Amino acid sequence: MSAGATETQVGVKLVSHFATVEQQKRAAVLGMWAWLLTELLLFAGLFLTALILRLLHPEAIQEAARHLKFWIGAVNTVVLIGSSLTMSGAIQLSRLGWQRGMVRFMLATAALGTLFLVLKGYEYYADYHEHMMPFLSDRPYELKDSPPSRLFVNLYYVATSLHGLHLLTGITILLVMTWQASRPGFLSQHQNRIEIFGLYWHFIDLIWILAFPTLYVLNR
Amino acid sequence: MTSGTITDGPALRDPHTPDSRLGHGADYLHAEHTLRSWFFTTDHKRIALLYLASITAFFVIGAVTAGLVRLALVVPDGQVFTNDTYNKLFTIHGVVMVWFFLIPSIPATFGNFLIPLMIGARDLAFPKLNLASWYVFMTGALFTLASVVLGGVDTGWTFYTPLSTAFSNTWVVPALIGVTIVGFSSILTGLNFVVTIHTMRAPGMTWFRLPIFVWTHYATSLIFLLATPVITVALILLIAERAFHIGVFDPAYGGDPVLFQHLFWFYSHPAVYIMVLPGMGVISEIVPAFAQKKLFGYKFVAYAAIGLASVTFFVWGHHMFVNGQSDFASVAFSVLSFAVAVPSAVKVYNWTATIHKGSLKLDTPMLYAMGYIGLFVLGGLTGLYLATLAINQHVHATYFVVAHFHYIMVGGTVLAFLGGLHFWWPKITGRMYNEAWGRISAFLIFIGFNVTFFPQFILGYLGMPRRYHVYPPEFQFLNILSSAGSTILAVGYIFPMVYLVYSIWFGKRAPANPWDARGLEWTVASPPPAHNFLTEPQAPKIPYDYPIQARETGRQHS
Ligand code: HEM
Ligand SMILES: [Cu+2]
């Protein structure tokens, strides 16, 4: 244990309608997994359509996929995996009761999430310049004679902006939680909130890890 | 477990004079009085009542528009409303009835009220989430309602592309946003039920001691979780295409219009079972109570619920037989659709076997239940017609389909809903209603329903298409018959709204167990105390422990 790290008591406060803390924790974990299942299905339809499209029109999609900014996607993948690492760190420290360190790791997670969004925003901006947005009539689409590529790129925008929206929500919740968690006594009453939120964060990461190969990499 | 345990205290107390001595044991209706205590409650029973009030209001809106549609169809030349108005009216009717009444109806009211009581829990696992899902529901529903009233929508409740994306010049986008929001409320409710049933059962309440009502809600919740995200994505894509030209369905953007139908029916066929399964749960509680006989084949009925919930995901293509899908797909979907009939029939056989040689009491809930079984059988059988490829070519998009889905959805959901409302009304309010009026309403609804919708089978078979308000004069007689029936039906619906509300103030006080029924909810006072159980609940050794045992156990006596 490093000097200066203050340990606090770790635990969960029993809410009155549960019989035991164990039951309460189990309910929370199951609830989050059920929610994540629905989230996975939300994205599954989009990814599946994109994959089928690739199978049906390999050349057209390849052409479109080549215009995606592979390097930004790759860097973003690394950034998100990094944020999952810092989140895991925060969870580990919360179990040990190292509140100060935990808060720092949570802030780092939020910062990496924000970095992802900034890079994504830049990528959209570059797309805009390269006429890669089929829905803008004032900037005619670069590959306009290829309907499948338009469809693919449209799916790309829907999927990535939906993912971005999830990330934005995640960052907001994370910041609110960091603020709450920095107050004394938090860990003795609500330690499992950090764990539950961790599941959600890793999941956003997982979705991106599915999105990246589906949209950027396959038959490139 | 002994029957009819009447706990003293709240049950025998006049609700007008709350008894201060009762302290924490006060019943949930009188535990607190402020408006705040209703709109910010986390008590699952109060939230159930918030839903009950809201979906009743939506039902009235849906019914009034149905009446207007039927009014328009009395004359063949379509002179009552303009084409445009007619389209908007049946869209309001369909949208409100399906999305804001049928889908939430039984789960959000009785499911919310009863699941914790039935499994011996103090509340649902996430009470605040439960309240939040009511707010989400109201936000979405009022949003859609405002858009169909202020601007109108003419796409029908199915929002088919390309009409909805490219051609309709009505308020499609706001209506869709509302429906999407309501979907989240379904997901949250389903999630809450699944977690509650998994983690909050009282000691001794094993899976095979759960009432069938809980089993069917478990199956329904799985559909909520697995299917709703798909419709959410479909609607989001629709909004994106219509509002931002991010096209996925329009061929001009390289999209595929049939893709929408796939996504839509992947949700909406299972949604039929969101509407029907909870109704089956209600009937499975009512029938044994009024036959005083153990539910026949309990385990099969439980498995059939899960079976239905699974098979229902593989039949969506039967809505697309005539839109050019491959013959192979059509045959496969046809065969799978027939498979759905098996678990459905299992349920009907088990109810019938339960009634057989029981000591029948034909009280109002039982009359509704028997009406339900009759309508469900007819609706189900005509479903097999529709799943047959050759017949489908003939009756597709005719009134035959309209009649079929009304038999299933109104027969299957509304009758079960009303049956359940009469069955649990004493528990919910602590008051008895007038039995004679109840029986009259059940008869009126059954007769009115058949007079309204049976002629539509014939109309459809003769070739009258749905969603048209101008039709050949030779169809007029049957249409007038149908409209006349809907008037009887309307009277049948108005009755309960009057005598049930009347009973809240003037009805006899209800004992804890007026029907001599089994199940944990009948062991607590009527209305139940704020935290459900004053003492630790004891799970029954076997479910449906009624005096008459089914023949399979060999202990038959009466
Ligand atoms: C009060 C009795 C009712 C009458 C007289 C009635 C009448 C009708 C009519 C005439 C249509 C056909 C519109 C058309 O396609 O041209 C229709 C459609 C529909 N009804 Fe009803 N209905 C009634 C109750 C209900 C109830 C209680 C529900 C649901 C619980 C319901 C659900 C639907 C649905 C989903 C449609 C399809 C709408 C569409 O085609 O877009 N109806 N109804
Ligand atoms: Cu179907």
mmCIF file of N, CA and C in Angstrom, chain B residues 447-542:
data_model
loop_
_atom_site.group_PDB
_atom_site.id
_atom_site.type_symbol
_atom_site.label_atom_id
_atom_site.label_comp_id
_atom_site.label_asym_id
_atom_site.label_seq_id
_atom_site.Cartn_x
_atom_site.Cartn_y
_atom_site.Cartn_z
ATOM 1 N N ILE B 447 -71.474 -11.014 -27.292
ATOM 2 C CA ILE B 447 -72.400 -10.954 -28.431
ATOM 3 C C ILE B 447 -71.997 -9.821 -29.372
ATOM 4 N N GLY B 448 -71.762 -8.641 -28.806
ATOM 5 C CA GLY B 448 -71.394 -7.493 -29.636
ATOM 6 C C GLY B 448 -70.144 -7.781 -30.439
ATOM 7 N N PHE B 449 -69.202 -8.445 -29.817
ATOM 8 C CA PHE B 449 -67.957 -8.737 -30.514
ATOM 9 C C PHE B 449 -68.203 -9.609 -31.733
ATOM 10 N N ASN B 450 -68.972 -10.679 -31.536
ATOM 11 C CA ASN B 450 -69.201 -11.593 -32.658
ATOM 12 C C ASN B 450 -70.017 -10.951 -33.762
ATOM 13 N N VAL B 451 -71.005 -10.148 -33.388
ATOM 14 C CA VAL B 451 -71.794 -9.489 -34.430
ATOM 15 C C VAL B 451 -70.912 -8.501 -35.192
ATOM 16 N N THR B 452 -69.960 -7.871 -34.499
ATOM 17 C CA THR B 452 -69.086 -6.914 -35.184
ATOM 18 C C THR B 452 -68.120 -7.625 -36.121
ATOM 19 N N PHE B 453 -67.461 -8.644 -35.624
ATOM 20 C CA PHE B 453 -66.310 -9.136 -36.375
ATOM 21 C C PHE B 453 -66.577 -10.387 -37.196
ATOM 22 N N PHE B 454 -67.617 -11.176 -36.862
ATOM 23 C CA PHE B 454 -67.822 -12.352 -37.703
ATOM 24 C C PHE B 454 -68.167 -11.970 -39.142
ATOM 25 N N PRO B 455 -69.042 -10.973 -39.354
ATOM 26 C CA PRO B 455 -69.328 -10.590 -40.750
ATOM 27 C C PRO B 455 -68.076 -10.185 -41.518
ATOM 28 N N GLN B 456 -67.062 -9.725 -40.780
ATOM 29 C CA GLN B 456 -65.850 -9.289 -41.495
ATOM 30 C C GLN B 456 -65.089 -10.466 -42.102
ATOM 31 N N PHE B 457 -65.228 -11.656 -41.492
ATOM 32 C CA PHE B 457 -64.635 -12.831 -42.143
ATOM 33 C C PHE B 457 -65.267 -13.029 -43.518
ATOM 34 N N ILE B 458 -66.591 -12.917 -43.541
ATOM 35 C CA ILE B 458 -67.292 -13.155 -44.803
ATOM 36 C C ILE B 458 -66.932 -12.056 -45.803
ATOM 37 N N LEU B 459 -66.962 -10.804 -45.317
ATOM 38 C CA LEU B 459 -66.615 -9.681 -46.192
ATOM 39 C C LEU B 459 -65.249 -9.887 -46.821
ATOM 40 N N GLY B 460 -64.312 -10.284 -45.994
ATOM 41 C CA GLY B 460 -62.959 -10.470 -46.497
ATOM 42 C C GLY B 460 -62.903 -11.601 -47.490
ATOM 43 N N TYR B 461 -63.629 -12.669 -47.171
ATOM 44 C CA TYR B 461 -63.603 -13.804 -48.075
ATOM 45 C C TYR B 461 -64.208 -13.431 -49.410
ATOM 46 N N LEU B 462 -65.215 -12.555 -49.376
ATOM 47 C CA LEU B 462 -65.836 -12.117 -50.627
ATOM 48 C C LEU B 462 -64.968 -11.105 -51.361
ATOM 49 N N GLY B 463 -63.982 -10.557 -50.682
ATOM 50 C CA GLY B 463 -63.040 -9.711 -51.403
ATOM 51 C C GLY B 463 -63.018 -8.250 -51.000
ATOM 52 N N MET B 464 -63.609 -7.880 -49.866
ATOM 53 C CA MET B 464 -63.534 -6.469 -49.480
ATOM 54 C C MET B 464 -62.155 -6.184 -48.888
ATOM 55 N N PRO B 465 -61.401 -5.259 -49.499
ATOM 56 C CA PRO B 465 -60.052 -4.990 -48.999
ATOM 57 C C PRO B 465 -60.095 -4.162 -47.719
ATOM 58 N N ARG B 466 -59.050 -4.282 -46.890
ATOM 59 C CA ARG B 466 -58.986 -3.456 -45.691
ATOM 60 C C ARG B 466 -58.491 -2.062 -46.052
ATOM 61 N N ARG B 467 -58.745 -1.132 -45.183
ATOM 62 C CA ARG B 467 -58.266 0.247 -45.301
ATOM 63 C C ARG B 467 -58.864 1.018 -46.479
ATOM 64 N N TYR B 468 -60.011 0.579 -47.005
ATOM 65 C CA TYR B 468 -60.718 1.360 -48.016
ATOM 66 C C TYR B 468 -62.034 1.803 -47.409
ATOM 67 N N HIS B 469 -62.479 3.004 -47.745
ATOM 68 C CA HIS B 469 -63.801 3.359 -47.216
ATOM 69 C C HIS B 469 -64.850 3.466 -48.319
ATOM 70 N N VAL B 470 -64.452 3.182 -49.543
ATOM 71 C CA VAL B 470 -65.441 3.093 -50.618
ATOM 72 C C VAL B 470 -65.466 1.631 -51.047
ATOM 73 N N TYR B 471 -66.663 1.059 -51.071
ATOM 74 C CA TYR B 471 -66.714 -0.366 -51.407
ATOM 75 C C TYR B 471 -67.954 -0.646 -52.256
ATOM 76 N N PRO B 472 -67.973 -1.788 -52.960
ATOM 77 C CA PRO B 472 -69.130 -2.106 -53.807
ATOM 78 C C PRO B 472 -70.387 -2.242 -52.961
ATOM 79 N N PRO B 473 -71.535 -1.744 -53.460
ATOM 80 C CA PRO B 473 -72.765 -1.714 -52.665
ATOM 81 C C PRO B 473 -73.196 -3.082 -52.162
ATOM 82 N N GLU B 474 -72.831 -4.165 -52.845
ATOM 83 C CA GLU B 474 -73.320 -5.459 -52.365
ATOM 84 C C GLU B 474 -72.723 -5.851 -51.011
ATOM 85 N N PHE B 475 -71.681 -5.145 -50.598
ATOM 86 C CA PHE B 475 -71.108 -5.445 -49.274
ATOM 87 C C PHE B 475 -71.790 -4.657 -48.158
ATOM 88 N N GLN B 476 -72.787 -3.837 -48.522
ATOM 89 C CA GLN B 476 -73.299 -2.915 -47.506
ATOM 90 C C GLN B 476 -73.982 -3.623 -46.347
ATOM 91 N N PHE B 477 -74.779 -4.660 -46.657
ATOM 92 C CA PHE B 477 -75.525 -5.310 -45.577
ATOM 93 C C PHE B 477 -74.584 -5.795 -44.473
ATOM 94 N N LEU B 478 -73.539 -6.513 -44.867
ATOM 95 C CA LEU B 478 -72.616 -7.055 -43.862
ATOM 96 C C LEU B 478 -71.906 -5.942 -43.107
ATOM 97 N N ASN B 479 -71.623 -4.853 -43.804
ATOM 98 C CA ASN B 479 -70.974 -3.736 -43.118
ATOM 99 C C ASN B 479 -71.896 -3.085 -42.103
ATOM 100 N N ILE B 480 -73.175 -2.976 -42.445
ATOM 101 C CA ILE B 480 -74.118 -2.396 -41.488
ATOM 102 C C ILE B 480 -74.231 -3.302 -40.269
ATOM 103 N N LEU B 481 -74.267 -4.613 -40.524
ATOM 104 C CA LEU B 481 -74.328 -5.576 -39.422
ATOM 105 C C LEU B 481 -73.142 -5.373 -38.494
ATOM 106 N N SER B 482 -71.970 -5.258 -39.096
ATOM 107 C CA SER B 482 -70.754 -5.091 -38.306
ATOM 108 C C SER B 482 -70.803 -3.795 -37.489
ATOM 109 N N SER B 483 -71.267 -2.728 -38.113
ATOM 110 C CA SER B 483 -71.347 -1.451 -37.386
ATOM 111 C C SER B 483 -72.366 -1.530 -36.261
ATOM 112 N N ALA B 484 -73.459 -2.230 -36.504
ATOM 113 C CA ALA B 484 -74.468 -2.380 -35.448
ATOM 114 C C ALA B 484 -73.859 -3.151 -34.279
ATOM 115 N N GLY B 485 -73.117 -4.206 -34.601
ATOM 116 C CA GLY B 485 -72.472 -4.985 -33.548
ATOM 117 C C GLY B 485 -71.540 -4.134 -32.719
ATOM 118 N N SER B 486 -70.850 -3.208 -33.391
ATOM 119 C CA SER B 486 -69.893 -2.395 -32.641
ATOM 120 C C SER B 486 -70.604 -1.484 -31.645
ATOM 121 N N THR B 487 -71.867 -1.164 -31.929
ATOM 122 C CA THR B 487 -72.623 -0.367 -30.960
ATOM 123 C C THR B 487 -72.898 -1.186 -29.697
ATOM 124 N N ILE B 488 -73.290 -2.443 -29.903
ATOM 125 C CA ILE B 488 -73.518 -3.317 -28.746
ATOM 126 C C ILE B 488 -72.222 -3.444 -27.948
ATOM 127 N N LEU B 489 -71.138 -3.636 -28.683
ATOM 128 C CA LEU B 489 -69.835 -3.786 -28.045
ATOM 129 C C LEU B 489 -69.505 -2.549 -27.216
ATOM 130 N N ALA B 490 -69.778 -1.393 -27.785
ATOM 131 C CA ALA B 490 -69.477 -0.152 -27.069
ATOM 132 C C ALA B 490 -70.243 -0.093 -25.756
ATOM 133 N N VAL B 491 -71.525 -0.468 -25.795
ATOM 134 C CA VAL B 491 -72.314 -0.470 -24.561
ATOM 135 C C VAL B 491 -71.679 -1.435 -23.564
ATOM 136 N N GLY B 492 -71.264 -2.604 -24.061
ATOM 137 C CA GLY B 492 -70.622 -3.588 -23.194
ATOM 138 C C GLY B 492 -69.372 -3.057 -22.533
ATOM 139 N N TYR B 493 -68.635 -2.203 -23.237
ATOM 140 C CA TYR B 493 -67.416 -1.620 -22.649
ATOM 141 C C TYR B 493 -67.754 -0.536 -21.634
ATOM 142 N N ILE B 494 -68.836 0.204 -21.906
ATOM 143 C CA ILE B 494 -69.161 1.323 -21.010
ATOM 144 C C ILE B 494 -69.642 0.809 -19.654
ATOM 145 N N PHE B 495 -70.385 -0.318 -19.667
ATOM 146 C CA PHE B 495 -70.905 -0.861 -18.405
ATOM 147 C C PHE B 495 -69.854 -0.968 -17.307
ATOM 148 N N PRO B 496 -68.767 -1.729 -17.523
ATOM 149 C CA PRO B 496 -67.793 -1.884 -16.432
ATOM 150 C C PRO B 496 -67.227 -0.550 -15.973
ATOM 151 N N MET B 497 -67.039 0.371 -16.932
ATOM 152 C CA MET B 497 -66.476 1.660 -16.526
ATOM 153 C C MET B 497 -67.394 2.327 -15.514
ATOM 154 N N VAL B 498 -68.695 2.080 -15.617
ATOM 155 C CA VAL B 498 -69.636 2.712 -14.687
ATOM 156 C C VAL B 498 -69.712 1.927 -13.379
ATOM 157 N N TYR B 499 -70.036 0.614 -13.451
ATOM 158 C CA TYR B 499 -70.295 -0.061 -12.170
ATOM 159 C C TYR B 499 -69.016 -0.330 -11.387
ATOM 160 N N LEU B 500 -67.865 -0.457 -12.076
ATOM 161 C CA LEU B 500 -66.630 -0.654 -11.318
ATOM 162 C C LEU B 500 -66.265 0.625 -10.561
ATOM 163 N N VAL B 501 -66.369 1.764 -11.259
ATOM 164 C CA VAL B 501 -66.055 3.027 -10.594
ATOM 165 C C VAL B 501 -67.032 3.260 -9.444
ATOM 166 N N TYR B 502 -68.318 2.942 -9.679
ATOM 167 C CA TYR B 502 -69.338 3.081 -8.637
ATOM 168 C C TYR B 502 -68.937 2.261 -7.407
ATOM 169 N N SER B 503 -68.420 1.057 -7.648
ATOM 170 C CA SER B 503 -68.117 0.165 -6.522
ATOM 171 C C SER B 503 -67.010 0.716 -5.625
ATOM 172 N N ILE B 504 -66.170 1.575 -6.163
ATOM 173 C CA ILE B 504 -65.083 2.096 -5.336
ATOM 174 C C ILE B 504 -65.652 2.830 -4.125
ATOM 175 N N TRP B 505 -66.772 3.524 -4.328
ATOM 176 C CA TRP B 505 -67.364 4.264 -3.222
ATOM 177 C C TRP B 505 -68.491 3.510 -2.535
ATOM 178 N N PHE B 506 -69.267 2.774 -3.311
ATOM 179 C CA PHE B 506 -70.481 2.211 -2.739
ATOM 180 C C PHE B 506 -70.501 0.697 -2.689
ATOM 181 N N GLY B 507 -69.454 0.044 -3.194
ATOM 182 C CA GLY B 507 -69.463 -1.421 -3.211
ATOM 183 C C GLY B 507 -69.306 -2.013 -1.822
ATOM 184 N N LYS B 508 -69.724 -3.278 -1.687
ATOM 185 C CA LYS B 508 -69.502 -3.994 -0.421
ATOM 186 C C LYS B 508 -68.007 -4.146 -0.196
ATOM 187 N N ARG B 509 -67.607 -4.185 1.071
ATOM 188 C CA ARG B 509 -66.194 -4.398 1.323
ATOM 189 C C ARG B 509 -65.790 -5.828 0.992
ATOM 190 N N ALA B 510 -64.609 -5.954 0.382
ATOM 191 C CA ALA B 510 -64.189 -7.291 -0.071
ATOM 192 C C ALA B 510 -63.393 -7.987 1.021
ATOM 193 N N PRO B 511 -63.627 -9.283 1.224
ATOM 194 C CA PRO B 511 -62.754 -10.049 2.103
ATOM 195 C C PRO B 511 -61.412 -10.291 1.405
ATOM 196 N N ALA B 512 -60.468 -10.878 2.131
ATOM 197 C CA ALA B 512 -59.156 -11.101 1.520
ATOM 198 C C ALA B 512 -59.256 -12.044 0.338
ATOM 199 N N ASN B 513 -60.179 -13.003 0.412
ATOM 200 C CA ASN B 513 -60.227 -14.014 -0.645
ATOM 201 C C ASN B 513 -61.661 -14.317 -1.042
ATOM 202 N N PRO B 514 -62.276 -13.427 -1.820
ATOM 203 C CA PRO B 514 -63.701 -13.581 -2.115
ATOM 204 C C PRO B 514 -64.026 -14.812 -2.962
ATOM 205 N N TRP B 515 -63.072 -15.317 -3.738
ATOM 206 C CA TRP B 515 -63.377 -16.420 -4.662
ATOM 207 C C TRP B 515 -62.917 -17.761 -4.116
ATOM 208 N N ASP B 516 -62.401 -17.784 -2.907
ATOM 209 C CA ASP B 516 -61.813 -19.003 -2.375
ATOM 210 C C ASP B 516 -60.730 -19.510 -3.339
ATOM 211 N N ALA B 517 -59.855 -18.593 -3.737
ATOM 212 C CA ALA B 517 -58.830 -18.914 -4.726
ATOM 213 C C ALA B 517 -57.501 -19.183 -4.041
ATOM 214 N N ARG B 518 -56.583 -19.819 -4.751
ATOM 215 C CA ARG B 518 -55.253 -20.082 -4.218
ATOM 216 C C ARG B 518 -54.266 -19.060 -4.777
ATOM 217 N N GLY B 519 -53.086 -19.034 -4.194
ATOM 218 C CA GLY B 519 -52.083 -18.069 -4.642
ATOM 219 C C GLY B 519 -51.812 -17.080 -3.528
ATOM 220 N N LEU B 520 -50.544 -16.661 -3.423
ATOM 221 C CA LEU B 520 -50.136 -15.810 -2.304
ATOM 222 C C LEU B 520 -50.883 -14.484 -2.245
ATOM 223 N N GLU B 521 -51.307 -13.983 -3.423
ATOM 224 C CA GLU B 521 -51.954 -12.668 -3.394
ATOM 225 C C GLU B 521 -53.253 -12.704 -2.601
ATOM 226 N N TRP B 522 -53.864 -13.889 -2.465
ATOM 227 C CA TRP B 522 -55.135 -13.981 -1.748
ATOM 228 C C TRP B 522 -54.931 -14.180 -0.249
ATOM 229 N N THR B 523 -53.673 -14.306 0.188
ATOM 230 C CA THR B 523 -53.443 -14.486 1.618
ATOM 231 C C THR B 523 -53.263 -13.157 2.337
ATOM 232 N N VAL B 524 -53.149 -12.067 1.583
ATOM 233 C CA VAL B 524 -53.019 -10.768 2.244
ATOM 234 C C VAL B 524 -54.354 -10.038 2.179
ATOM 235 N N ALA B 525 -54.457 -8.982 2.983
ATOM 236 C CA ALA B 525 -55.711 -8.251 3.052
ATOM 237 C C ALA B 525 -56.068 -7.633 1.706
ATOM 238 N N SER B 526 -57.354 -7.294 1.518
ATOM 239 C CA SER B 526 -57.792 -6.539 0.352
ATOM 240 C C SER B 526 -58.216 -5.159 0.813
ATOM 241 N N PRO B 527 -57.620 -4.095 0.333
ATOM 242 C CA PRO B 527 -56.405 -4.022 -0.479
ATOM 243 C C PRO B 527 -55.164 -4.371 0.338
ATOM 244 N N PRO B 528 -54.102 -4.815 -0.344
ATOM 245 C CA PRO B 528 -52.912 -5.277 0.380
ATOM 246 C C PRO B 528 -52.228 -4.157 1.143
ATOM 247 N N PRO B 529 -51.500 -4.508 2.203
ATOM 248 C CA PRO B 529 -50.737 -3.492 2.933
ATOM 249 C C PRO B 529 -49.626 -2.894 2.066
ATOM 250 N N ALA B 530 -49.116 -1.738 2.503
ATOM 251 C CA ALA B 530 -48.161 -1.000 1.675
ATOM 252 C C ALA B 530 -46.953 -1.845 1.283
ATOM 253 N N HIS B 531 -46.459 -2.672 2.183
ATOM 254 C CA HIS B 531 -45.291 -3.477 1.810
ATOM 255 C C HIS B 531 -45.646 -4.932 1.578
ATOM 256 N N ASN B 532 -46.885 -5.138 1.148
ATOM 257 C CA ASN B 532 -47.370 -6.438 0.698
ATOM 258 C C ASN B 532 -47.610 -7.457 1.803
ATOM 259 N N PHE B 533 -46.591 -7.755 2.598
ATOM 260 C CA PHE B 533 -46.759 -8.824 3.567
ATOM 261 C C PHE B 533 -46.408 -8.307 4.960
ATOM 262 N N LEU B 534 -47.327 -8.551 5.915
ATOM 263 C CA LEU B 534 -47.026 -8.134 7.277
ATOM 264 C C LEU B 534 -46.151 -9.172 7.955
ATOM 265 N N THR B 535 -46.319 -10.430 7.538
ATOM 266 C CA THR B 535 -45.441 -11.484 8.056
ATOM 267 C C THR B 535 -44.783 -12.165 6.865
ATOM 268 N N GLU B 536 -43.711 -12.836 7.111
ATOM 269 C CA GLU B 536 -42.975 -13.547 6.059
ATOM 270 C C GLU B 536 -43.914 -14.508 5.310
ATOM 271 N N PRO B 537 -44.061 -14.362 3.976
ATOM 272 C CA PRO B 537 -44.992 -15.223 3.251
ATOM 273 C C PRO B 537 -44.496 -16.669 3.175
ATOM 274 N N GLN B 538 -45.429 -17.579 3.177
ATOM 275 C CA GLN B 538 -45.103 -19.009 3.075
ATOM 276 C C GLN B 538 -45.504 -19.508 1.696
ATOM 277 N N ALA B 539 -44.556 -19.988 0.901
ATOM 278 C CA ALA B 539 -44.895 -20.494 -0.424
ATOM 279 C C ALA B 539 -45.702 -21.780 -0.282
ATOM 280 N N PRO B 540 -46.758 -21.938 -1.103
ATOM 281 C CA PRO B 540 -47.551 -23.166 -1.037
ATOM 282 C C PRO B 540 -46.728 -24.366 -1.518
ATOM 283 N N LYS B 541 -47.067 -25.551 -1.013
ATOM 284 C CA LYS B 541 -46.310 -26.749 -1.411
ATOM 285 C C LYS B 541 -46.534 -27.084 -2.873
ATOM 286 N N ILE B 542 -47.803 -27.012 -3.316
ATOM 287 C CA ILE B 542 -48.063 -27.191 -4.740
ATOM 288 C C ILE B 542 -48.897 -26.015 -5.224
#
